[in-house]
Amino acid sequence: MASSSSASQIICASFNQDNSLFSVGTKDGFKIFDARNGRLCYKKNLGGFNIVEMLFGTNLLAIVGTGEQPAMSPRRLCLFNTKTGASMKELNFKTSILAVRLSRKRLVVVLQHKTFIYDLNSITILEEIETVPNTKGLCAFAPNSEGCFLALPASTSKGSALVYKASEPELICQIDAHQSPLAAMVFSSKGMYLATASEKGTIVRVHLVAHATKSHSFRRGTYPSTIYSLSFSPSTDLPDVLAATSSSGSLHMFFLGASRNGRSQANKLLSSVIPGSVTDALDPANHHVIHNVVPAETKSCLVVHSVENSQNSSKHPALK
């Protein structure tokens, strides 16, 4: 979430692959925090950073500078060791790096017109993908899936995505999701489902990747809004919840399991994150929203860490 103070403005923010840690990059350096309690785990002042990506809880980081210093070019990817405080490997590109994704076996680097898939251990190129102009570096990656699924925009005029298996690598399918260009997308934890939102932002859709078919469709709102972040709850099958944040400053929760389990499941999950007085005022449906979570137009980064259910009255279901 971007800060209003220029002295501590957050340039980038991201979570690691199991959502146990999150990083922030500022004009002065970067910091890594424990997502459970907010404890500062590591910090380094090296200048401004556009990208700070972690590899689970290891010492390896993939970092990209803002270019304010010659050594921190936005066209240079540095694989950084937090234990030694030194660079392990550097990769230079002809244009600015817009996104980086990591798994235990793969490194994905997204440029405006190309996306590179590397073997992480040897840092050798496995695939060079020519893409449509991708000015925002939009991509979705499923590092915990067996195939390390990767999704990239397939068009600049409509909301289509190409899904690759980065482990091979090979193209699996094309998913035609929206009439407007894509603005956000995310895989479920095992890569079975892909959620998408278009630049219009009124509809959020969930697709079954194996069949390239729509599984769920949710209306976020009537008026257009930019979807900044999407996140499924962890699950090996169909997740219970898909959460989204938007430029309106609202948090949206879509209950995918409500159609299977009835409205009671949605009510239980909702009551765990919203005070009872507010919960009672909302219609128990498949979509619920909390307004003014952050100031409007403030870019946000969201993950659902867990959904907990218990029959014990002292422990209520919790969406974290």
C-alpha positions as protocol buffer text, in pm:
chain_id: "A"
residue {
  index: 1
  type: MET
  ca { x: 0 y: 0 z: 0 }
}
residue {
  index: 2
  type: ALA
  ca { x: 155 y: 330 z: -109 }
}
residue {
  index: 3
  type: SER
  ca { x: 234 y: 576 z: 166 }
}
residue {
  index: 4
  type: SER
  ca { x: 147 y: 945 z: 141 }
}
residue {
  index: 5
  type: SER
  ca { x: 487 y: 1038 z: 285 }
}
residue {
  index: 6
  type: SER
  ca { x: 748 y: 1086 z: 14 }
}
residue {
  index: 7
  type: ALA
  ca { x: 1025 y: 1000 z: 262 }
}
residue {
  index: 8
  type: SER
  ca { x: 890 y: 649 z: 313 }
}
residue {
  index: 9
  type: GLN
  ca { x: 692 y: 594 z: -5 }
}
residue {
  index: 10
  type: ILE
  ca { x: 646 y: 228 z: -91 }
}
residue {
  index: 11
  type: ILE
  ca { x: 737 y: 158 z: -453 }
}
residue {
  index: 12
  type: CYS
  ca { x: 661 y: -215 z: -451 }
}
residue {
  index: 13
  type: ALA
  ca { x: 517 y: -478 z: -218 }
}
residue {
  index: 14
  type: SER
  ca { x: 483 y: -854 z: -250 }
}
residue {
  index: 15
  type: PHE
  ca { x: 438 y: -1175 z: -53 }
}
residue {
  index: 16
  type: ASN
  ca { x: 650 y: -1488 z: -79 }
}
residue {
  index: 17
  type: GLN
  ca { x: 515 y: -1814 z: -220 }
}
residue {
  index: 18
  type: ASP
  ca { x: 357 y: -1945 z: 102 }
}
residue {
  index: 19
  type: ASN
  ca { x: 245 y: -1598 z: 220 }
}
residue {
  index: 20
  type: SER
  ca { x: 453 y: -1623 z: 538 }
}
residue {
  index: 21
  type: LEU
  ca { x: 666 y: -1317 z: 454 }
}
residue {
  index: 22
  type: PHE
  ca { x: 613 y: -990 z: 271 }
}
residue {
  index: 23
  type: SER
  ca { x: 859 y: -741 z: 127 }
}
residue {
  index: 24
  type: VAL
  ca { x: 842 y: -370 z: 55 }
}
residue {
  index: 25
  type: GLY
  ca { x: 1071 y: -166 z: -166 }
}
residue {
  index: 26
  type: THR
  ca { x: 1118 y: 207 z: -114 }
}
residue {
  index: 27
  type: LYS
  ca { x: 1339 y: 479 z: -260 }
}
residue {
  index: 28
  type: ASP
  ca { x: 1599 y: 398 z: 6 }
}
residue {
  index: 29
  type: GLY
  ca { x: 1608 y: 16 z: 1 }
}
residue {
  index: 30
  type: PHE
  ca { x: 1391 y: -281 z: 93 }
}
residue {
  index: 31
  type: LYS
  ca { x: 1258 y: -457 z: 401 }
}
residue {
  index: 32
  type: ILE
  ca { x: 1120 y: -806 z: 467 }
}
residue {
  index: 33
  type: PHE
  ca { x: 858 y: -867 z: 736 }
}
residue {
  index: 34
  type: ASP
  ca { x: 696 y: -1168 z: 901 }
}
residue {
  index: 35
  type: ALA
  ca { x: 339 y: -1167 z: 769 }
}
residue {
  index: 36
  type: ARG
  ca { x: 201 y: -1321 z: 1087 }
}
residue {
  index: 37
  type: ASN
  ca { x: 315 y: -1054 z: 1332 }
}
residue {
  index: 38
  type: GLY
  ca { x: 475 y: -775 z: 1127 }
}
residue {
  index: 39
  type: ARG
  ca { x: 821 y: -838 z: 1273 }
}
residue {
  index: 40
  type: LEU
  ca { x: 1107 y: -694 z: 1067 }
}
residue {
  index: 41
  type: CYS
  ca { x: 1322 y: -985 z: 945 }
}
residue {
  index: 42
  type: TYR
  ca { x: 1569 y: -812 z: 713 }
}
residue {
  index: 43
  type: LYS
  ca { x: 1646 y: -472 z: 567 }
}
residue {
  index: 44
  type: LYS
  ca { x: 1899 y: -331 z: 325 }
}
residue {
  index: 45
  type: ASN
  ca { x: 1956 y: 26 z: 215 }
}
residue {
  index: 46
  type: LEU
  ca { x: 2089 y: 13 z: -139 }
}
residue {
  index: 47
  type: GLY
  ca { x: 1874 y: 271 z: -317 }
}
residue {
  index: 48
  type: GLY
  ca { x: 1532 y: 254 z: -481 }
}
residue {
  index: 49
  type: PHE
  ca { x: 1371 y: -78 z: -585 }
}
residue {
  index: 50
  type: ASN
  ca { x: 1094 y: -152 z: -831 }
}
residue {
  index: 51
  type: ILE
  ca { x: 1088 y: -528 z: -762 }
}
residue {
  index: 52
  type: VAL
  ca { x: 1172 y: -736 z: -454 }
}
residue {
  index: 53
  type: GLU
  ca { x: 1075 y: -1103 z: -493 }
}
residue {
  index: 54
  type: MET
  ca { x: 1146 y: -1374 z: -236 }
}
residue {
  index: 55
  type: LEU
  ca { x: 1190 y: -1750 z: -275 }
}
residue {
  index: 56
  type: PHE
  ca { x: 986 y: -1893 z: 10 }
}
residue {
  index: 57
  type: GLY
  ca { x: 1188 y: -1840 z: 330 }
}
residue {
  index: 58
  type: THR
  ca { x: 1531 y: -1885 z: 172 }
}
residue {
  index: 59
  type: ASN
  ca { x: 1816 y: -1635 z: 151 }
}
residue {
  index: 60
  type: LEU
  ca { x: 1756 y: -1577 z: -221 }
}
residue {
  index: 61
  type: LEU
  ca { x: 1595 y: -1257 z: -347 }
}
residue {
  index: 62
  type: ALA
  ca { x: 1534 y: -1131 z: -699 }
}
residue {
  index: 63
  type: ILE
  ca { x: 1565 y: -752 z: -695 }
}
residue {
  index: 64
  type: VAL
  ca { x: 1540 y: -481 z: -961 }
}
residue {
  index: 65
  type: GLY
  ca { x: 1637 y: -118 z: -897 }
}
residue {
  index: 66
  type: THR
  ca { x: 1466 y: 204 z: -1003 }
}
residue {
  index: 67
  type: GLY
  ca { x: 1771 y: 330 z: -1193 }
}
residue {
  index: 68
  type: GLU
  ca { x: 1855 y: 618 z: -964 }
}
residue {
  index: 69
  type: GLN
  ca { x: 2199 y: 463 z: -928 }
}
residue {
  index: 70
  type: PRO
  ca { x: 2396 y: 325 z: -1226 }
}
residue {
  index: 71
  type: ALA
  ca { x: 2439 y: -14 z: -1058 }
}
residue {
  index: 72
  type: MET
  ca { x: 2064 y: -46 z: -996 }
}
residue {
  index: 73
  type: SER
  ca { x: 1932 y: -25 z: -1351 }
}
residue {
  index: 74
  type: PRO
  ca { x: 1567 y: -125 z: -1412 }
}
residue {
  index: 75
  type: ARG
  ca { x: 1705 y: -343 z: -1692 }
}
residue {
  index: 76
  type: ARG
  ca { x: 1922 y: -546 z: -1452 }
}
residue {
  index: 77
  type: LEU
  ca { x: 1801 y: -837 z: -1241 }
}
residue {
  index: 78
  type: CYS
  ca { x: 2012 y: -915 z: -936 }
}
residue {
  index: 79
  type: LEU
  ca { x: 1986 y: -1246 z: -754 }
}
residue {
  index: 80
  type: PHE
  ca { x: 2076 y: -1136 z: -403 }
}
residue {
  index: 81
  type: ASN
  ca { x: 2184 y: -1343 z: -102 }
}
residue {
  index: 82
  type: THR
  ca { x: 2051 y: -1194 z: 221 }
}
residue {
  index: 83
  type: LYS
  ca { x: 2291 y: -1404 z: 431 }
}
residue {
  index: 84
  type: THR
  ca { x: 2607 y: -1272 z: 266 }
}
residue {
  index: 85
  type: GLY
  ca { x: 2459 y: -937 z: 164 }
}
residue {
  index: 86
  type: ALA
  ca { x: 2605 y: -979 z: -184 }
}
residue {
  index: 87
  type: SER
  ca { x: 2492 y: -1045 z: -540 }
}
residue {
  index: 88
  type: MET
  ca { x: 2501 y: -1407 z: -656 }
}
residue {
  index: 89
  type: LYS
  ca { x: 2417 y: -1347 z: -1022 }
}
residue {
  index: 90
  type: GLU
  ca { x: 2311 y: -1059 z: -1246 }
}
residue {
  index: 91
  type: LEU
  ca { x: 2107 y: -1073 z: -1566 }
}
residue {
  index: 92
  type: ASN
  ca { x: 2089 y: -775 z: -1802 }
}
residue {
  index: 93
  type: PHE
  ca { x: 1809 y: -709 z: -2051 }
}
residue {
  index: 94
  type: LYS
  ca { x: 1754 y: -462 z: -2336 }
}
residue {
  index: 95
  type: THR
  ca { x: 1440 y: -312 z: -2182 }
}
residue {
  index: 96
  type: SER
  ca { x: 1306 y: -255 z: -1831 }
}
residue {
  index: 97
  type: ILE
  ca { x: 1205 y: -553 z: -1620 }
}
residue {
  index: 98
  type: LEU
  ca { x: 837 y: -524 z: -1530 }
}
residue {
  index: 99
  type: ALA
  ca { x: 782 y: -836 z: -1321 }
}
residue {
  index: 100
  type: VAL
  ca { x: 974 y: -1131 z: -1176 }
}
residue {
  index: 101
  type: ARG
  ca { x: 838 y: -1460 z: -1042 }
}
residue {
  index: 102
  type: LEU
  ca { x: 1020 y: -1743 z: -867 }
}
residue {
  index: 103
  type: SER
  ca { x: 963 y: -2109 z: -786 }
}
residue {
  index: 104
  type: ARG
  ca { x: 1210 y: -2365 z: -655 }
}
residue {
  index: 105
  type: LYS
  ca { x: 1295 y: -2462 z: -1013 }
}
residue {
  index: 106
  type: ARG
  ca { x: 1200 y: -2166 z: -1233 }
}
residue {
  index: 107
  type: LEU
  ca { x: 1274 y: -1796 z: -1272 }
}
residue {
  index: 108
  type: VAL
  ca { x: 1031 y: -1591 z: -1482 }
}
residue {
  index: 109
  type: VAL
  ca { x: 1125 y: -1243 z: -1608 }
}
residue {
  index: 110
  type: VAL
  ca { x: 855 y: -1030 z: -1772 }
}
residue {
  index: 111
  type: LEU
  ca { x: 943 y: -747 z: -2013 }
}
residue {
  index: 112
  type: GLN
  ca { x: 706 y: -536 z: -2219 }
}
residue {
  index: 113
  type: HIS
  ca { x: 732 y: -750 z: -2533 }
}
residue {
  index: 114
  type: LYS
  ca { x: 901 y: -1069 z: -2408 }
}
residue {
  index: 115
  type: THR
  ca { x: 888 y: -1311 z: -2117 }
}
residue {
  index: 116
  type: PHE
  ca { x: 1184 y: -1533 z: -2028 }
}
residue {
  index: 117
  type: ILE
  ca { x: 1168 y: -1864 z: -1842 }
}
residue {
  index: 118
  type: TYR
  ca { x: 1494 y: -1974 z: -1678 }
}
residue {
  index: 119
  type: ASP
  ca { x: 1608 y: -2282 z: -1494 }
}
residue {
  index: 120
  type: LEU
  ca { x: 1672 y: -2133 z: -1151 }
}
residue {
  index: 121
  type: ASN
  ca { x: 1960 y: -2365 z: -1060 }
}
residue {
  index: 122
  type: SER
  ca { x: 2170 y: -2312 z: -1372 }
}
residue {
  index: 123
  type: ILE
  ca { x: 2023 y: -1974 z: -1480 }
}
residue {
  index: 124
  type: THR
  ca { x: 1992 y: -2099 z: -1836 }
}
residue {
  index: 125
  type: ILE
  ca { x: 1711 y: -1984 z: -2065 }
}
residue {
  index: 126
  type: LEU
  ca { x: 1448 y: -2252 z: -2124 }
}
residue {
  index: 127
  type: GLU
  ca { x: 1201 y: -2041 z: -2321 }
}
residue {
  index: 128
  type: GLU
  ca { x: 1174 y: -1693 z: -2471 }
}
residue {
  index: 129
  type: ILE
  ca { x: 810 y: -1599 z: -2526 }
}
residue {
  index: 130
  type: GLU
  ca { x: 710 y: -1318 z: -2761 }
}
residue {
  index: 131
  type: THR
  ca { x: 410 y: -1140 z: -2607 }
}
residue {
  index: 132
  type: VAL
  ca { x: 164 y: -867 z: -2695 }
}
residue {
  index: 133
  type: PRO
  ca { x: 264 y: -529 z: -2546 }
}
residue {
  index: 134
  type: ASN
  ca { x: 247 y: -585 z: -2170 }
}
residue {
  index: 135
  type: THR
  ca { x: 319 y: -240 z: -2032 }
}
residue {
  index: 136
  type: LYS
  ca { x: 220 y: -327 z: -1674 }
}
residue {
  index: 137
  type: GLY
  ca { x: 408 y: -658 z: -1663 }
}
residue {
  index: 138
  type: LEU
  ca { x: 85 y: -843 z: -1593 }
}
residue {
  index: 139
  type: CYS
  ca { x: 126 y: -1213 z: -1522 }
}
residue {
  index: 140
  type: ALA
  ca { x: 5 y: -1490 z: -1293 }
}
residue {
  index: 141
  type: PHE
  ca { x: 228 y: -1766 z: -1161 }
}
residue {
  index: 142
  type: ALA
  ca { x: 156 y: -2083 z: -963 }
}
residue {
  index: 143
  type: PRO
  ca { x: 492 y: -2174 z: -804 }
}
residue {
  index: 144
  type: ASN
  ca { x: 341 y: -2448 z: -587 }
}
residue {
  index: 145
  type: SER
  ca { x: 180 y: -2631 z: -877 }
}
residue {
  index: 146
  type: GLU
  ca { x: 346 y: -2931 z: -1037 }
}
residue {
  index: 147
  type: GLY
  ca { x: 357 y: -2759 z: -1375 }
}
residue {
  index: 148
  type: CYS
  ca { x: 453 y: -2414 z: -1243 }
}
residue {
  index: 149
  type: PHE
  ca { x: 170 y: -2260 z: -1444 }
}
residue {
  index: 150
  type: LEU
  ca { x: 226 y: -1917 z: -1595 }
}
residue {
  index: 151
  type: ALA
  ca { x: -44 y: -1691 z: -1745 }
}
residue {
  index: 152
  type: LEU
  ca { x: 26 y: -1393 z: -1971 }
}
residue {
  index: 153
  type: PRO
  ca { x: -203 y: -1153 z: -2160 }
}
residue {
  index: 154
  type: ALA
  ca { x: -292 y: -1277 z: -2508 }
}
residue {
  index: 155
  type: SER
  ca { x: -443 y: -954 z: -2642 }
}
residue {
  index: 156
  type: THR
  ca { x: -441 y: -577 z: -2595 }
}
residue {
  index: 157
  type: SER
  ca { x: -800 y: -538 z: -2712 }
}
residue {
  index: 158
  type: LYS
  ca { x: -979 y: -808 z: -2512 }
}
residue {
  index: 159
  type: GLY
  ca { x: -933 y: -1001 z: -2188 }
}
residue {
  index: 160
  type: SER
  ca { x: -765 y: -1321 z: -2304 }
}
residue {
  index: 161
  type: ALA
  ca { x: -482 y: -1507 z: -2130 }
}
residue {
  index: 162
  type: LEU
  ca { x: -232 y: -1766 z: -2252 }
}
residue {
  index: 163
  type: VAL
  ca { x: -151 y: -2034 z: -1996 }
}
residue {
  index: 164
  type: TYR
  ca { x: 191 y: -2202 z: -2007 }
}
residue {
  index: 165
  type: LYS
  ca { x: 342 y: -2489 z: -1815 }
}
residue {
  index: 166
  type: ALA
  ca { x: 674 y: -2335 z: -1711 }
}
residue {
  index: 167
  type: SER
  ca { x: 810 y: -2671 z: -1598 }
}
residue {
  index: 168
  type: GLU
  ca { x: 832 y: -2798 z: -1958 }
}
residue {
  index: 169
  type: PRO
  ca { x: 785 y: -2523 z: -2084 }
}
residue {
  index: 170
  type: GLU
  ca { x: 487 y: -2541 z: -2320 }
}
residue {
  index: 171
  type: LEU
  ca { x: 163 y: -2361 z: -2406 }
}
residue {
  index: 172
  type: ILE
  ca { x: -142 y: -2529 z: -2252 }
}
residue {
  index: 173
  type: CYS
  ca { x: -440 y: -2321 z: -2352 }
}
residue {
  index: 174
  type: GLN
  ca { x: -593 y: -1983 z: -2415 }
}
residue {
  index: 175
  type: ILE
  ca { x: -866 y: -1854 z: -2184 }
}
residue {
  index: 176
  type: ASP
  ca { x: -1100 y: -1590 z: -2325 }
}
residue {
  index: 177
  type: ALA
  ca { x: -1221 y: -1425 z: -2007 }
}
residue {
  index: 178
  type: HIS
  ca { x: -1347 y: -1071 z: -2076 }
}
residue {
  index: 179
  type: GLN
  ca { x: -1436 y: -831 z: -2354 }
}
residue {
  index: 180
  type: SER
  ca { x: -1199 y: -565 z: -2213 }
}
residue {
  index: 181
  type: PRO
  ca { x: -821 y: -608 z: -2164 }
}
residue {
  index: 182
  type: LEU
  ca { x: -702 y: -783 z: -1849 }
}
residue {
  index: 183
  type: ALA
  ca { x: -610 y: -582 z: -1540 }
}
residue {
  index: 184
  type: ALA
  ca { x: -547 y: -857 z: -1284 }
}
residue {
  index: 185
  type: MET
  ca { x: -523 y: -1235 z: -1264 }
}
residue {
  index: 186
  type: VAL
  ca { x: -416 y: -1497 z: -1013 }
}
residue {
  index: 187
  type: PHE
  ca { x: -392 y: -1877 z: -991 }
}
residue {
  index: 188
  type: SER
  ca { x: -525 y: -2085 z: -705 }
}
residue {
  index: 189
  type: SER
  ca { x: -249 y: -2240 z: -494 }
}
residue {
  index: 190
  type: LYS
  ca { x: -222 y: -2558 z: -703 }
}
residue {
  index: 191
  type: GLY
  ca { x: -290 y: -2387 z: -1036 }
}
residue {
  index: 192
  type: MET
  ca { x: -625 y: -2558 z: -1096 }
}
residue {
  index: 193
  type: TYR
  ca { x: -815 y: -2229 z: -1122 }
}
residue {
  index: 194
  type: LEU
  ca { x: -737 y: -1888 z: -1270 }
}
residue {
  index: 195
  type: ALA
  ca { x: -923 y: -1575 z: -1156 }
}
residue {
  index: 196
  type: THR
  ca { x: -932 y: -1273 z: -1386 }
}
residue {
  index: 197
  type: ALA
  ca { x: -1057 y: -914 z: -1388 }
}
residue {
  index: 198
  type: SER
  ca { x: -1065 y: -675 z: -1682 }
}
residue {
  index: 199
  type: GLU
  ca { x: -976 y: -307 z: -1697 }
}
residue {
  index: 200
  type: LYS
  ca { x: -1346 y: -231 z: -1657 }
}
residue {
  index: 201
  type: GLY
  ca { x: -1339 y: -413 z: -1322 }
}
residue {
  index: 202
  type: THR
  ca { x: -1709 y: -484 z: -1287 }
}
residue {
  index: 203
  type: ILE
  ca { x: -1688 y: -862 z: -1329 }
}
residue {
  index: 204
  type: VAL
  ca { x: -1447 y: -1111 z: -1170 }
}
residue {
  index: 205
  type: ARG
  ca { x: -1437 y: -1456 z: -1328 }
}
residue {
  index: 206
  type: VAL
  ca { x: -1289 y: -1790 z: -1220 }
}
residue {
  index: 207
  type: HIS
  ca { x: -1179 y: -2044 z: -1481 }
}
residue {
  index: 208
  type: LEU
  ca { x: -1094 y: -2412 z: -1465 }
}
residue {
  index: 209
  type: VAL
  ca { x: -752 y: -2422 z: -1628 }
}
residue {
  index: 210
  type: ALA
  ca { x: -756 y: -2785 z: -1741 }
}
residue {
  index: 211
  type: HIS
  ca { x: -1061 y: -2724 z: -1961 }
}
residue {
  index: 212
  type: ALA
  ca { x: -1018 y: -2347 z: -2023 }
}
residue {
  index: 213
  type: THR
  ca { x: -1378 y: -2300 z: -1914 }
}
residue {
  index: 214
  type: LYS
  ca { x: -1550 y: -2053 z: -1683 }
}
residue {
  index: 215
  type: SER
  ca { x: -1630 y: -2194 z: -1341 }
}
residue {
  index: 216
  type: HIS
  ca { x: -1769 y: -1890 z: -1157 }
}
residue {
  index: 217
  type: SER
  ca { x: -1861 y: -1532 z: -1240 }
}
residue {
  index: 218
  type: PHE
  ca { x: -1908 y: -1255 z: -982 }
}
residue {
  index: 219
  type: ARG
  ca { x: -2022 y: -896 z: -1020 }
}
residue {
  index: 220
  type: ARG
  ca { x: -1794 y: -666 z: -821 }
}
residue {
  index: 221
  type: GLY
  ca { x: -2004 y: -357 z: -886 }
}
residue {
  index: 222
  type: THR
  ca { x: -2191 y: -152 z: -1143 }
}
residue {
  index: 223
  type: TYR
  ca { x: -1939 y: 127 z: -1188 }
}
residue {
  index: 224
  type: PRO
  ca { x: -1591 y: 68 z: -1335 }
}
residue {
  index: 225
  type: SER
  ca { x: -1303 y: 31 z: -1090 }
}
residue {
  index: 226
  type: THR
  ca { x: -944 y: -85 z: -1123 }
}
residue {
  index: 227
  type: ILE
  ca { x: -880 y: -423 z: -959 }
}
residue {
  index: 228
  type: TYR
  ca { x: -540 y: -398 z: -792 }
}
residue {
  index: 229
  type: SER
  ca { x: -511 y: -742 z: -637 }
}
residue {
  index: 230
  type: LEU
  ca { x: -677 y: -1086 z: -639 }
}
residue {
  index: 231
  type: SER
  ca { x: -614 y: -1375 z: -401 }
}
residue {
  index: 232
  type: PHE
  ca { x: -760 y: -1722 z: -353 }
}
residue {
  index: 233
  type: SER
  ca { x: -769 y: -1888 z: -14 }
}
residue {
  index: 234
  type: PRO
  ca { x: -528 y: -2185 z: 4 }
}
residue {
  index: 235
  type: SER
  ca { x: -682 y: -2511 z: -118 }
}
residue {
  index: 236
  type: THR
  ca { x: -589 y: -2826 z: -306 }
}
residue {
  index: 237
  type: ASP
  ca { x: -925 y: -2820 z: -484 }
}
residue {
  index: 238
  type: LEU
  ca { x: -1179 y: -2540 z: -533 }
}
residue {
  index: 239
  type: PRO
  ca { x: -1093 y: -2259 z: -285 }
}
residue {
  index: 240
  type: ASP
  ca { x: -1362 y: -2132 z: -50 }
}
residue {
  index: 241
  type: VAL
  ca { x: -1287 y: -1765 z: -102 }
}
residue {
  index: 242
  type: LEU
  ca { x: -1158 y: -1527 z: -368 }
}
residue {
  index: 243
  type: ALA
  ca { x: -1072 y: -1180 z: -235 }
}
residue {
  index: 244
  type: ALA
  ca { x: -1009 y: -861 z: -431 }
}
residue {
  index: 245
  type: THR
  ca { x: -907 y: -501 z: -368 }
}
residue {
  index: 246
  type: SER
  ca { x: -988 y: -214 z: -601 }
}
residue {
  index: 247
  type: SER
  ca { x: -925 y: 154 z: -665 }
}
residue {
  index: 248
  type: SER
  ca { x: -1246 y: 233 z: -476 }
}
residue {
  index: 249
  type: GLY
  ca { x: -1066 y: 137 z: -154 }
}
residue {
  index: 250
  type: SER
  ca { x: -1298 y: -158 z: -91 }
}
residue {
  index: 251
  type: LEU
  ca { x: -1227 y: -521 z: -4 }
}
residue {
  index: 252
  type: HIS
  ca { x: -1444 y: -771 z: -190 }
}
residue {
  index: 253
  type: MET
  ca { x: -1498 y: -1133 z: -86 }
}
residue {
  index: 254
  type: PHE
  ca { x: -1648 y: -1385 z: -326 }
}
residue {
  index: 255
  type: PHE
  ca { x: -1755 y: -1716 z: -172 }
}
residue {
  index: 256
  type: LEU
  ca { x: -1697 y: -1988 z: -431 }
}
residue {
  index: 257
  type: GLY
  ca { x: -1814 y: -2267 z: -204 }
}
residue {
  index: 258
  type: ALA
  ca { x: -2144 y: -2102 z: -119 }
}
residue {
  index: 259
  type: SER
  ca { x: -2325 y: -2265 z: -411 }
}
residue {
  index: 260
  type: ARG
  ca { x: -2205 y: -2606 z: -292 }
}
residue {
  index: 261
  type: ASN
  ca { x: -2244 y: -2565 z: 82 }
}
residue {
  index: 262
  type: GLY
  ca { x: -2534 y: -2322 z: 99 }
}
residue {
  index: 263
  type: ARG
  ca { x: -2548 y: -1976 z: 243 }
}
residue {
  index: 264
  type: SER
  ca { x: -2447 y: -2085 z: 591 }
}
residue {
  index: 265
  type: GLN
  ca { x: -2083 y: -2128 z: 488 }
}
residue {
  index: 266
  type: ALA
  ca { x: -2069 y: -1772 z: 356 }
}
residue {
  index: 267
  type: ASN
  ca { x: -2224 y: -1641 z: 674 }
}
residue {
  index: 268
  type: LYS
  ca { x: -1972 y: -1822 z: 893 }
}
residue {
  index: 269
  type: LEU
  ca { x: -1675 y: -1695 z: 696 }
}
residue {
  index: 270
  type: LEU
  ca { x: -1811 y: -1342 z: 681 }
}
residue {
  index: 271
  type: SER
  ca { x: -1872 y: -1323 z: 1056 }
}
residue {
  index: 272
  type: SER
  ca { x: -1506 y: -1405 z: 1121 }
}
residue {
  index: 273
  type: VAL
  ca { x: -1376 y: -1091 z: 950 }
}
residue {
  index: 274
  type: ILE
  ca { x: -1659 y: -839 z: 996 }
}
residue {
  index: 275
  type: PRO
  ca { x: -1810 y: -724 z: 1329 }
}
residue {
  index: 276
  type: GLY
  ca { x: -2147 y: -874 z: 1405 }
}
residue {
  index: 277
  type: SER
  ca { x: -2335 y: -546 z: 1370 }
}
residue {
  index: 278
  type: VAL
  ca { x: -2198 y: -498 z: 1022 }
}
residue {
  index: 279
  type: THR
  ca { x: -2253 y: -862 z: 926 }
}
residue {
  index: 280
  type: ASP
  ca { x: -2619 y: -842 z: 1023 }
}
residue {
  index: 281
  type: ALA
  ca { x: -2663 y: -541 z: 796 }
}
residue {
  index: 282
  type: LEU
  ca { x: -2533 y: -723 z: 489 }
}
residue {
  index: 283
  type: ASP
  ca { x: -2733 y: -953 z: 268 }
}
residue {
  index: 284
  type: PRO
  ca { x: -2591 y: -1307 z: 302 }
}
residue {
  index: 285
  type: ALA
  ca { x: -2498 y: -1370 z: -62 }
}
residue {
  index: 286
  type: ASN
  ca { x: -2198 y: -1497 z: -256 }
}
residue {
  index: 287
  type: HIS
  ca { x: -2036 y: -1153 z: -263 }
}
residue {
  index: 288
  type: HIS
  ca { x: -1963 y: -929 z: 32 }
}
residue {
  index: 289
  type: VAL
  ca { x: -1775 y: -601 z: 48 }
}
residue {
  index: 290
  type: ILE
  ca { x: -1608 y: -392 z: 317 }
}
residue {
  index: 291
  type: HIS
  ca { x: -1588 y: -29 z: 211 }
}
residue {
  index: 292
  type: ASN
  ca { x: -1303 y: 216 z: 285 }
}
residue {
  index: 293
  type: VAL
  ca { x: -1045 y: -46 z: 381 }
}
residue {
  index: 294
  type: VAL
  ca { x: -782 y: 183 z: 229 }
}
residue {
  index: 295
  type: PRO
  ca { x: -811 y: 535 z: 81 }
}
residue {
  index: 296
  type: ALA
  ca { x: -953 y: 541 z: -271 }
}
residue {
  index: 297
  type: GLU
  ca { x: -696 y: 512 z: -554 }
}
residue {
  index: 298
  type: THR
  ca { x: -438 y: 367 z: -312 }
}
residue {
  index: 299
  type: LYS
  ca { x: -274 y: 67 z: -476 }
}
residue {
  index: 300
  type: SER
  ca { x: -289 y: -241 z: -256 }
}
residue {
  index: 301
  type: CYS
  ca { x: -145 y: -593 z: -239 }
}
residue {
  index: 302
  type: LEU
  ca { x: -362 y: -871 z: -96 }
}
residue {
  index: 303
  type: VAL
  ca { x: -329 y: -1238 z: -1 }
}
residue {
  index: 304
  type: VAL
  ca { x: -561 y: -1473 z: 186 }
}
residue {
  index: 305
  type: HIS
  ca { x: -338 y: -1663 z: 425 }
}
residue {
  index: 306
  type: SER
  ca { x: -591 y: -1917 z: 551 }
}
residue {
  index: 307
  type: VAL
  ca { x: -956 y: -1997 z: 611 }
}
residue {
  index: 308
  type: GLU
  ca { x: -1009 y: -2170 z: 942 }
}
residue {
  index: 309
  type: ASN
  ca { x: -1323 y: -2350 z: 1050 }
}
residue {
  index: 310
  type: SER
  ca { x: -1385 y: -2501 z: 1392 }
}
residue {
  index: 311
  type: GLN
  ca { x: -1678 y: -2646 z: 1580 }
}
residue {
  index: 312
  type: ASN
  ca { x: -1524 y: -2516 z: 1901 }
}
residue {
  index: 313
  type: SER
  ca { x: -1725 y: -2214 z: 2011 }
}
residue {
  index: 314
  type: SER
  ca { x: -1411 y: -2043 z: 2141 }
}
residue {
  index: 315
  type: LYS
  ca { x: -1257 y: -2046 z: 1794 }
}
residue {
  index: 316
  type: HIS
  ca { x: -1463 y: -1891 z: 1520 }
}
residue {
  index: 317
  type: PRO
  ca { x: -1399 y: -1944 z: 1147 }
}
residue {
  index: 318
  type: ALA
  ca { x: -1135 y: -1698 z: 1035 }
}
residue {
  index: 319
  type: LEU
  ca { x: -1034 y: -1550 z: 702 }
}
residue {
  index: 320
  type: LYS
  ca { x: -678 y: -1419 z: 736 }
}
